[in-house]
Amino acid sequence: MTPDRIALLRDSFAKVRPISEAAAGLFYGRLFEIAPEVRPLFNGDMTEQGRKLMATLGVVVNGMHDLPALLPAVQRLGARHAGMGVTAAHFAPVGAALIWTLEQGLGEAFTPPVREAWTEAYGLLSGVMIEALEAAPAEEGPFGRIVGVAAS
């Protein structure tokens, strides 16, 4: 990603931070609307889940300037998602819900260059997560094959 696109991510996310709880609610509402099959993957406190989402986005946005340092954490996140039942197919609706949420939250500030920056960042990072998810070791459980994460 170019420095200009990274700056667009940072600037736009700074505008989302003050409305992070509402943005998280918009995100999950939209995700469950366009991909109802993912709803069963979320069985905890959705307010807390929203906080985790926004915190993760903050880490990612702040780390984009140093991808070599950020990518191992993104890989670990992808591998952890394997044990949660997430599949590669889930990433497209998540990306769509993210872009939609940013568009709603930023309004006119969600310009075409901002959309391009977020789309590029999501494509890059979701690709890394998908590779890690698909490479996660499978474990044999008492009821058959379980996709999980090896102890680290």
C-alpha positions as a Python dict, from the first residue, in 0.01 Angstrom:
ca = {
    (1, 'M'): (0, 0, 0),
    (2, 'T'): (119, 347, -78),
    (3, 'P'): (182, 601, 198),
    (4, 'D'): (-108, 809, 62),
    (5, 'R'): (-350, 518, 93),
    (6, 'I'): (-225, 438, 442),
    (7, 'A'): (-286, 803, 536),
    (8, 'L'): (-641, 773, 399),
    (9, 'L'): (-698, 467, 619),
    (10, 'R'): (-571, 647, 927),
    (11, 'D'): (-761, 969, 862),
    (12, 'S'): (-1087, 793, 787),
    (13, 'F'): (-1057, 555, 1082),
    (14, 'A'): (-992, 853, 1311),
    (15, 'K'): (-1339, 975, 1209),
    (16, 'V'): (-1492, 635, 1284),
    (17, 'R'): (-1338, 600, 1633),
    (18, 'P'): (-1582, 841, 1802),
    (19, 'I'): (-1875, 638, 1667),
    (20, 'S'): (-1707, 299, 1706),
    (21, 'E'): (-1988, 137, 1907),
    (22, 'A'): (-2250, 247, 1654),
    (23, 'A'): (-2022, 147, 1365),
    (24, 'A'): (-1974, -201, 1513),
    (25, 'G'): (-2350, -235, 1548),
    (26, 'L'): (-2398, -129, 1187),
    (27, 'F'): (-2130, -374, 1075),
    (28, 'Y'): (-2276, -680, 1247),
    (29, 'G'): (-2631, -584, 1151),
    (30, 'R'): (-2528, -560, 788),
    (31, 'L'): (-2317, -877, 802),
    (32, 'F'): (-2605, -1081, 945),
    (33, 'E'): (-2840, -932, 686),
    (34, 'I'): (-2625, -1021, 385),
    (35, 'A'): (-2479, -1345, 525),
    (36, 'P'): (-2723, -1492, 779),
    (37, 'E'): (-2528, -1818, 771),
    (38, 'V'): (-2250, -1654, 977),
    (39, 'R'): (-2478, -1558, 1267),
    (40, 'P'): (-2428, -1893, 1448),
    (41, 'L'): (-2052, -1825, 1456),
    (42, 'F'): (-2121, -1542, 1703),
    (43, 'N'): (-2262, -1663, 2031),
    (44, 'G'): (-2111, -1419, 2277),
    (45, 'D'): (-2177, -1064, 2385),
    (46, 'M'): (-2205, -868, 2061),
    (47, 'T'): (-2114, -539, 2232),
    (48, 'E'): (-1786, -695, 2340),
    (49, 'Q'): (-1743, -849, 1995),
    (50, 'G'): (-1789, -502, 1846),
    (51, 'R'): (-1522, -361, 2077),
    (52, 'K'): (-1283, -636, 1966),
    (53, 'L'): (-1359, -562, 1602),
    (54, 'M'): (-1290, -192, 1642),
    (55, 'A'): (-974, -258, 1844),
    (56, 'T'): (-849, -497, 1576),
    (57, 'L'): (-922, -244, 1303),
    (58, 'G'): (-730, 15, 1503),
    (59, 'V'): (-427, -213, 1533),
    (60, 'V'): (-440, -290, 1163),
    (61, 'V'): (-475, 73, 1056),
    (62, 'N'): (-190, 178, 1283),
    (63, 'G'): (27, -108, 1163),
    (64, 'M'): (-18, -71, 788),
    (65, 'H'): (296, 140, 759),
    (66, 'D'): (502, -163, 867),
    (67, 'L'): (347, -467, 698),
    (68, 'P'): (634, -707, 781),
    (69, 'A'): (567, -645, 1151),
    (70, 'L'): (187, -658, 1112),
    (71, 'L'): (150, -970, 896),
    (72, 'P'): (245, -1231, 1161),
    (73, 'A'): (-38, -1103, 1384),
    (74, 'V'): (-277, -1116, 1086),
    (75, 'Q'): (-167, -1473, 1014),
    (76, 'R'): (-228, -1574, 1376),
    (77, 'L'): (-572, -1414, 1361),
    (78, 'G'): (-654, -1610, 1047),
    (79, 'A'): (-537, -1936, 1202),
    (80, 'R'): (-744, -1871, 1515),
    (81, 'H'): (-1052, -1818, 1300),
    (82, 'A'): (-1012, -2169, 1157),
    (83, 'G'): (-1097, -2314, 1496),
    (84, 'M'): (-1411, -2101, 1508),
    (85, 'G'): (-1569, -2250, 1197),
    (86, 'V'): (-1484, -1961, 968),
    (87, 'T'): (-1426, -2047, 602),
    (88, 'A'): (-1268, -1857, 315),
    (89, 'A'): (-1616, -1793, 176),
    (90, 'H'): (-1704, -1584, 483),
    (91, 'F'): (-1449, -1316, 398),
    (92, 'A'): (-1638, -1167, 101),
    (93, 'P'): (-1950, -1072, 300),
    (94, 'V'): (-1734, -946, 587),
    (95, 'G'): (-1552, -718, 344),
    (96, 'A'): (-1880, -601, 193),
    (97, 'A'): (-2021, -528, 540),
    (98, 'L'): (-1705, -339, 635),
    (99, 'I'): (-1712, -118, 326),
    (100, 'W'): (-2086, -56, 368),
    (101, 'T'): (-2035, 36, 735),
    (102, 'L'): (-1756, 279, 652),
    (103, 'E'): (-1973, 435, 384),
    (104, 'Q'): (-2260, 479, 632),
    (105, 'G'): (-2037, 609, 909),
    (106, 'L'): (-1825, 846, 705),
    (107, 'G'): (-2094, 978, 472),
    (108, 'E'): (-1947, 1227, 225),
    (109, 'A'): (-1599, 1168, 368),
    (110, 'F'): (-1613, 818, 219),
    (111, 'T'): (-1469, 934, -110),
    (112, 'P'): (-1366, 704, -396),
    (113, 'P'): (-997, 720, -287),
    (114, 'V'): (-1096, 626, 71),
    (115, 'R'): (-1305, 335, -63),
    (116, 'E'): (-1008, 220, -275),
    (117, 'A'): (-771, 237, 22),
    (118, 'W'): (-1002, 30, 245),
    (119, 'T'): (-1077, -216, -34),
    (120, 'E'): (-706, -265, -102),
    (121, 'A'): (-624, -304, 268),
    (122, 'Y'): (-906, -553, 325),
    (123, 'G'): (-810, -752, 16),
    (124, 'L'): (-448, -772, 124),
    (125, 'L'): (-514, -865, 485),
    (126, 'S'): (-805, -1101, 420),
    (127, 'G'): (-586, -1285, 169),
    (128, 'V'): (-323, -1337, 439),
    (129, 'M'): (-590, -1450, 686),
    (130, 'I'): (-742, -1693, 437),
    (131, 'E'): (-402, -1850, 365),
    (132, 'A'): (-342, -1894, 738),
    (133, 'L'): (-693, -2025, 795),
    (134, 'E'): (-657, -2284, 519),
    (135, 'A'): (-312, -2386, 644),
    (136, 'A'): (-428, -2430, 1004),
    (137, 'P'): (-364, -2785, 1124),
    (138, 'A'): (-657, -3022, 1154),
    (139, 'E'): (-693, -3219, 1473),
    (140, 'E'): (-873, -3547, 1529),
    (141, 'G'): (-1133, -3507, 1802),
    (142, 'P'): (-1359, -3761, 1971),
    (143, 'F'): (-1629, -3694, 1710),
    (144, 'G'): (-1409, -3681, 1401),
    (145, 'R'): (-1193, -3431, 1224),
    (146, 'I'): (-1184, -3084, 1378),
    (147, 'V'): (-1009, -2787, 1224),
    (148, 'G'): (-812, -2618, 1496),
    (149, 'V'): (-503, -2430, 1581),
    (150, 'A'): (-190, -2596, 1708),
    (151, 'A'): (-75, -2481, 2050),
    (152, 'S'): (177, -2205, 2029),
}
